[in-house]
mmCIF file of C-alpha atoms in Angstrom:
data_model
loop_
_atom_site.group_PDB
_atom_site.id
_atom_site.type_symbol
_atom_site.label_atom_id
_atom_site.label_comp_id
_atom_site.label_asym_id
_atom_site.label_seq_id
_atom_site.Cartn_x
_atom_site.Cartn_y
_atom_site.Cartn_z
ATOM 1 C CA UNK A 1 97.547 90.544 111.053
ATOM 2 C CA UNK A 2 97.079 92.199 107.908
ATOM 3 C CA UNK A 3 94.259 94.521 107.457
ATOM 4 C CA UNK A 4 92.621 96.840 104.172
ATOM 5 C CA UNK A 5 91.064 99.625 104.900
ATOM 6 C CA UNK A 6 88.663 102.024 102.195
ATOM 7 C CA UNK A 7 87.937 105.322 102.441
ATOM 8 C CA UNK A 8 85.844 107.349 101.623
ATOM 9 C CA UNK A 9 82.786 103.993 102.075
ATOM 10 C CA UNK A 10 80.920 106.631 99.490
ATOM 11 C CA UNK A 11 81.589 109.307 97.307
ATOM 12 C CA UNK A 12 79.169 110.669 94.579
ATOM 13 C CA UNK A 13 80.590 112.423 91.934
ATOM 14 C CA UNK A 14 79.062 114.265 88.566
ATOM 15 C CA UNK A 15 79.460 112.776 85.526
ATOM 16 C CA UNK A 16 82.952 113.501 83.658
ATOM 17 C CA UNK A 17 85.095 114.130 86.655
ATOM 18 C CA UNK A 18 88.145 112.270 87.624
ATOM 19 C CA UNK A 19 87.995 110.359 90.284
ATOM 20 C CA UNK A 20 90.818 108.684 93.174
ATOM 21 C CA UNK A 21 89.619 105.718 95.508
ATOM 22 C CA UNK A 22 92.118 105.000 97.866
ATOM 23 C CA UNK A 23 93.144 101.791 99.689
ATOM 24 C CA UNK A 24 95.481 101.180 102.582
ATOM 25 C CA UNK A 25 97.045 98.457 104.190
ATOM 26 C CA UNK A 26 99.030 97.158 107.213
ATOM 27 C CA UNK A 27 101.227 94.666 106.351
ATOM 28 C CA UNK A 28 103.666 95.397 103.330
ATOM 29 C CA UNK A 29 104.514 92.132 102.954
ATOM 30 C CA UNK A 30 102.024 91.344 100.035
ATOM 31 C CA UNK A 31 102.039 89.324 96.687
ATOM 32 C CA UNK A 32 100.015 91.364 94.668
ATOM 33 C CA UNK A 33 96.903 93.718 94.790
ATOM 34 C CA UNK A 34 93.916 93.659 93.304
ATOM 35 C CA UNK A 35 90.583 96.033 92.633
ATOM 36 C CA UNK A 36 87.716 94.536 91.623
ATOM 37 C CA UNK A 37 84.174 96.219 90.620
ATOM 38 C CA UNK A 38 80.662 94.797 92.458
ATOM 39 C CA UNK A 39 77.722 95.889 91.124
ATOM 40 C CA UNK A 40 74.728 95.910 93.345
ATOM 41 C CA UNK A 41 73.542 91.562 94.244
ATOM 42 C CA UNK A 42 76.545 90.860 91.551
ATOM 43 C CA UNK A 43 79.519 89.018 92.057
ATOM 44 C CA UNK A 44 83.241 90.497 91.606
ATOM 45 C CA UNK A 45 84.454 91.318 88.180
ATOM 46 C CA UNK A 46 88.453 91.768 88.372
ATOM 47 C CA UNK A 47 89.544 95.401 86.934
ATOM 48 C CA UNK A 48 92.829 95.709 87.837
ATOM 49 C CA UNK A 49 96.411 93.214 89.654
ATOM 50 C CA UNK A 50 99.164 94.710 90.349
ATOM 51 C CA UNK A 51 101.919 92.538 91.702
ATOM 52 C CA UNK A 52 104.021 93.535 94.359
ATOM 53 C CA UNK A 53 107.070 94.615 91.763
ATOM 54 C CA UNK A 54 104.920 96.766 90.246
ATOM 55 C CA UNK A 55 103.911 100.276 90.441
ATOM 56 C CA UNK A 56 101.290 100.987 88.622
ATOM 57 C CA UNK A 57 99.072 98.991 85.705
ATOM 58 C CA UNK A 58 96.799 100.290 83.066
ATOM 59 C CA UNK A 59 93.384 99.293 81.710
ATOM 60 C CA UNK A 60 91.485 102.243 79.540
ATOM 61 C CA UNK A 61 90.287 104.415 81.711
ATOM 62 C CA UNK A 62 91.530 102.912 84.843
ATOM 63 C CA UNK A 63 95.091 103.542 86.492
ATOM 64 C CA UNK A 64 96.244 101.606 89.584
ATOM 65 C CA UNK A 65 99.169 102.329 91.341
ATOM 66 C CA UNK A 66 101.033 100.954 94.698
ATOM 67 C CA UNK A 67 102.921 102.329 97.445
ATOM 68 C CA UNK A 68 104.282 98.979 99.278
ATOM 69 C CA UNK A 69 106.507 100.747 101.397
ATOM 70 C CA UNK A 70 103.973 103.053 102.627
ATOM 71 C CA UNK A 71 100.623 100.591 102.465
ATOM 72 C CA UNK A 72 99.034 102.066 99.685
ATOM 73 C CA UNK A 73 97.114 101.844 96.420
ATOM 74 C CA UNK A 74 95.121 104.180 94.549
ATOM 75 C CA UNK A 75 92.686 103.803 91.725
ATOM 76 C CA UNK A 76 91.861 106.464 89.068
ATOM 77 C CA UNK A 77 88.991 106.584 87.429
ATOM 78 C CA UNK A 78 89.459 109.258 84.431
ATOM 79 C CA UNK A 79 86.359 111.107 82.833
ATOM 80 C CA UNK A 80 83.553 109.171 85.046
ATOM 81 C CA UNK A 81 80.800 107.896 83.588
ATOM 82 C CA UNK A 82 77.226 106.599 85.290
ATOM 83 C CA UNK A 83 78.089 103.338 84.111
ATOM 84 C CA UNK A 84 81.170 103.477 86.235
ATOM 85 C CA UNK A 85 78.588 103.479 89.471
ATOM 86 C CA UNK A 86 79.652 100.089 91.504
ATOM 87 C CA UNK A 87 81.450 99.465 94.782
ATOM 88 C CA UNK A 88 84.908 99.361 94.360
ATOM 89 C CA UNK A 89 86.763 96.323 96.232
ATOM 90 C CA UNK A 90 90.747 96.476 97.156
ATOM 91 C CA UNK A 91 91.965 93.185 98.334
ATOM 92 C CA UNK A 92 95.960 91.795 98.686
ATOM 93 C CA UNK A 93 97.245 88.648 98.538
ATOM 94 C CA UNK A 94 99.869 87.926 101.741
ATOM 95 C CA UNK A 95 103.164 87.307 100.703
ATOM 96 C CA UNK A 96 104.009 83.869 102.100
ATOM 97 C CA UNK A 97 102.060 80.749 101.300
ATOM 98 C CA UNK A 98 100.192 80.033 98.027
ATOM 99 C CA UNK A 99 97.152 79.488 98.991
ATOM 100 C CA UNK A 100 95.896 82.701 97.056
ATOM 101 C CA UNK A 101 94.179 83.717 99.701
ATOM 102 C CA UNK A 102 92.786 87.488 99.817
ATOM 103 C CA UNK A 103 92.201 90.046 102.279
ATOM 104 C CA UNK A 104 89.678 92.819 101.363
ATOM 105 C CA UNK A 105 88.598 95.998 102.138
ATOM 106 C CA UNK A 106 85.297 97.316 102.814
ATOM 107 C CA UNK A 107 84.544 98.762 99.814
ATOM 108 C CA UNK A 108 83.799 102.223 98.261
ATOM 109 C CA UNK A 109 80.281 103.000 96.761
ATOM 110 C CA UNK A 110 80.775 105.069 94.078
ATOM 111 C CA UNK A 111 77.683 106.812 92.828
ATOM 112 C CA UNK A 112 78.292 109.004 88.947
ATOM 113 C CA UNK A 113 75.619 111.691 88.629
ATOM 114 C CA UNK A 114 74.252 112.136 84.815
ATOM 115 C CA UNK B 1 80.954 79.654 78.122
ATOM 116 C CA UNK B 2 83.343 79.318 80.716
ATOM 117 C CA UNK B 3 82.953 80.558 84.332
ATOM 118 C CA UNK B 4 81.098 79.788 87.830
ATOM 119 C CA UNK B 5 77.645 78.743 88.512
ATOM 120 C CA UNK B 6 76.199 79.396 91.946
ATOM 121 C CA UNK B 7 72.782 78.105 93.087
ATOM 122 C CA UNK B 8 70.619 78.766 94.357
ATOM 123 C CA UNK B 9 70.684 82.547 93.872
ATOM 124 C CA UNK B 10 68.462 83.505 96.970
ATOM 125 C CA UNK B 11 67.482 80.933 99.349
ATOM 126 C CA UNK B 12 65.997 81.082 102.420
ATOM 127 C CA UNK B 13 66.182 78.844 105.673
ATOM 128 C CA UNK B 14 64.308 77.903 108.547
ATOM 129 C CA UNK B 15 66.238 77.956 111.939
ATOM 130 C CA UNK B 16 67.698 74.512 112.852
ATOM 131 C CA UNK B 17 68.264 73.817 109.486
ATOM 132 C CA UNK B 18 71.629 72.945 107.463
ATOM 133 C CA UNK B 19 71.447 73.784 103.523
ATOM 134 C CA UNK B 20 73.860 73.709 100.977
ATOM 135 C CA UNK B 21 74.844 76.003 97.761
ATOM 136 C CA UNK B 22 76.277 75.228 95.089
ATOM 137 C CA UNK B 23 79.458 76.411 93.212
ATOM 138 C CA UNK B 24 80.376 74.557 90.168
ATOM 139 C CA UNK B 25 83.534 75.644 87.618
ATOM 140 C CA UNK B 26 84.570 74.813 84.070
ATOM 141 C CA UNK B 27 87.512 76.923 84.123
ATOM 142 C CA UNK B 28 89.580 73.461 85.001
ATOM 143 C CA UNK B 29 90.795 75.689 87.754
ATOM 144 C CA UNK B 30 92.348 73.551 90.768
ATOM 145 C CA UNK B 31 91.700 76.040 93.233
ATOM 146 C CA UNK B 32 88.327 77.223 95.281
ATOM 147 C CA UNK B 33 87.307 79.369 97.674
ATOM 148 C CA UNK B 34 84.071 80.453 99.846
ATOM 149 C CA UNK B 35 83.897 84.106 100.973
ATOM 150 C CA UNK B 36 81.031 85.799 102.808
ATOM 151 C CA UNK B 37 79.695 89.324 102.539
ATOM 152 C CA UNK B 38 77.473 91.321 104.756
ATOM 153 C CA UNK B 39 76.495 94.670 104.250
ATOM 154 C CA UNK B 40 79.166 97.295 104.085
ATOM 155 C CA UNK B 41 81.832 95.089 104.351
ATOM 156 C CA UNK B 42 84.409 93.249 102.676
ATOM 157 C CA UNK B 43 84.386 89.767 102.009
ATOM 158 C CA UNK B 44 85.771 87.737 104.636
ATOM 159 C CA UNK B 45 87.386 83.782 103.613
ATOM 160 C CA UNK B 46 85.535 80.614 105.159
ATOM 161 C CA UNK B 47 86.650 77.957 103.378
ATOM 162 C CA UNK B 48 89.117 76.780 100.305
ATOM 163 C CA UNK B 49 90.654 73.847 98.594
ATOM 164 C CA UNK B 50 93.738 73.719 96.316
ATOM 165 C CA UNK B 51 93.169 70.170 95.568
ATOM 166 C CA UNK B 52 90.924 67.199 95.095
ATOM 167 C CA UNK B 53 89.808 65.976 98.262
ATOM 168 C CA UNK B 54 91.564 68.827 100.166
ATOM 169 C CA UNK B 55 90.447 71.738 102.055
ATOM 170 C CA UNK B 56 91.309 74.339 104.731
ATOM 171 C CA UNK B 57 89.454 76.619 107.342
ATOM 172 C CA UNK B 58 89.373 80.189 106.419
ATOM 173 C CA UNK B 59 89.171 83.145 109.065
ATOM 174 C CA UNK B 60 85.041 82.332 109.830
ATOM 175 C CA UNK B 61 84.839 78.411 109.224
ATOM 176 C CA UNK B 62 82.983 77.809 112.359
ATOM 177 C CA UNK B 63 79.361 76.471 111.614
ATOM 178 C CA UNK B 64 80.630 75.737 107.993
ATOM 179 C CA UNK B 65 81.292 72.733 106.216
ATOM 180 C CA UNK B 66 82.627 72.162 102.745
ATOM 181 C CA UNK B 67 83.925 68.850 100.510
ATOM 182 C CA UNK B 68 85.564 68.975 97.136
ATOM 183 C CA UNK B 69 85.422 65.332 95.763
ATOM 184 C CA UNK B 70 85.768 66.649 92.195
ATOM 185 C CA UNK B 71 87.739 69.392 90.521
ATOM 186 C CA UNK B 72 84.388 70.967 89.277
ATOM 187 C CA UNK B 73 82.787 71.214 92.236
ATOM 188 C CA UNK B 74 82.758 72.984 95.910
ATOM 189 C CA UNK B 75 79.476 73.174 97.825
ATOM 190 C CA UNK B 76 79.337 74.785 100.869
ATOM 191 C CA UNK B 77 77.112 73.514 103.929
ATOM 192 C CA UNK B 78 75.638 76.378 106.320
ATOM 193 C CA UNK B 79 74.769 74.338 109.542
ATOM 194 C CA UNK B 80 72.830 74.883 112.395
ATOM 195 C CA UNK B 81 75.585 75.484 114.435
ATOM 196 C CA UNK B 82 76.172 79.033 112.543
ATOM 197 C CA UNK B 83 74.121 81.652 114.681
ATOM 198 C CA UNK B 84 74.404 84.111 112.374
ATOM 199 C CA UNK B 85 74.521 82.949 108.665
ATOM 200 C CA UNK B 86 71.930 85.760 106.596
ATOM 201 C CA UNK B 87 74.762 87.196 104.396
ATOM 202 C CA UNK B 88 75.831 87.194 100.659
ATOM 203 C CA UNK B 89 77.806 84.052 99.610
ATOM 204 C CA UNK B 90 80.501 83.788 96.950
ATOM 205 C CA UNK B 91 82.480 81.134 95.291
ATOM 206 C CA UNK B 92 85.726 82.458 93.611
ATOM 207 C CA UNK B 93 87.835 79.706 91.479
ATOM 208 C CA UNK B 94 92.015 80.459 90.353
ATOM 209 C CA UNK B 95 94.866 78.532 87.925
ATOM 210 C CA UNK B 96 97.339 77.294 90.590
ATOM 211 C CA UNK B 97 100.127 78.534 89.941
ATOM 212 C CA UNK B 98 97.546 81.824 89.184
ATOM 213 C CA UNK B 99 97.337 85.519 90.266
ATOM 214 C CA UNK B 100 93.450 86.398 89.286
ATOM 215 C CA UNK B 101 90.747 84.689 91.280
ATOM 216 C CA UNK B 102 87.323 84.625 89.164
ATOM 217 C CA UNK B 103 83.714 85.162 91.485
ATOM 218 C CA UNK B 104 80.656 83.384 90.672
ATOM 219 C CA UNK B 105 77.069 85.783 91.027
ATOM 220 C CA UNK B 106 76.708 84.564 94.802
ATOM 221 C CA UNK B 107 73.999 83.279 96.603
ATOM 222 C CA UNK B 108 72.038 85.218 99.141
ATOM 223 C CA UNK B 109 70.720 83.456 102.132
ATOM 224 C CA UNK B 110 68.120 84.571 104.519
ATOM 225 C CA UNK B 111 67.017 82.910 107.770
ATOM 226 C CA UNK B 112 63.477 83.400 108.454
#
């Protein structure tokens, strides 16, 4: 049974630094991997997919990268800003079926100090 | 504007009693899923549909009940057979064939 597991659940940072949020998982038999940004009582926005041929993808400040082989995914947050405070979702897709379904993690609750 | 419409966004509930949200898309996206949320965790799958008039149990579909007579449309019934159903609901809609699944603003339900 494939499961996603966060760590750190919190991390509070000052403003400008760069940041890592990590994500592991059991099963490297995925379709694809996404992160996704909650803000508090929000629903998901979708930051960053990365299928399973991938290694890394690329949006502004914002690198993601996977690690199949080992059950891993990173995000990098460069220059941090307060804005970027949110909880920070992983979640794969299995790799049979199409029903799209997603498995996520717990979350990280990142916290940018002005 | 395009996107997903959940109501109500808080709602509360008397024991004994079944209620319904509401998701509703005008992405044209065929399919739709239910997740719920509690605090400090992940979201966790209860119910989806691919298709008109089709639908599947997710990993927590016990208590739940869902129908999806139009394309638009996928309400989700909390009965009173689920003992524990205060949590954070969302609807999430996708293209089929489609990687990115979009999330409505949820619902959050409360039994008093």
């Amino acid at each position: 049974k494939q499961e996603v597991t966060q760590i750190p659940a919190a991390l509070s940072v000052p403003e400008g630094e760069n940041l890592v949020l990590n994500c592991s998982f059991t099963d490297s038999a995925i379709y694809n991997l996404q992160w996704f940004r909650q803000d508090p009582g929000k629903g998901l926005t979708s930051l960053l997919l990365i299928q399973s041929s991938q290694r890394e993808q690329t949006s502004g400040r914002l690198n993601a990268s996977l690690d199949k082989s080992s059950g891993r995914s990173t995000l990098y947050i460069a220059a941090s800003q307060p804005g970027d405070s949110a909880t920070y979702l992983c979640a794969v897709r299995p790799g049979s079926g199409n029903t799209g379904k997603l498995i996520f993690g717990q979350g990280t609750t990142l916290q940018v100090k002005p | 504007d395009g996107g997903i419409t959940q109501s109500p966004k808080y709602l509360f509930r008397k024991e004994g009693q079944n209620v319904t949200l509401s998701c509703e898309q005008n992405l044209n996206h065929d399919a739709m899923y239910w997740y719920r949320q509690d605090p400090g965790q992940g979201l966790r799958l209860i119910y989806y549909s691919q298709i008109v008039n089709d639908f599947q149990k997710g990993d927590i579909a016990e208590g739940y009940s869902v129908s999806r007579e139009k394309k638009e449309s996928f309400p989700l019934t909390v009965t009173s057979a689920q003992k524990n159903p205060t949590a954070f609901y969302l609807c999430a809609s996708r293209t089929v064939p489609g990687d990115t699944q979009y999330f409505g603003p949820g619902t959050r339900l409360t039994v008093l």
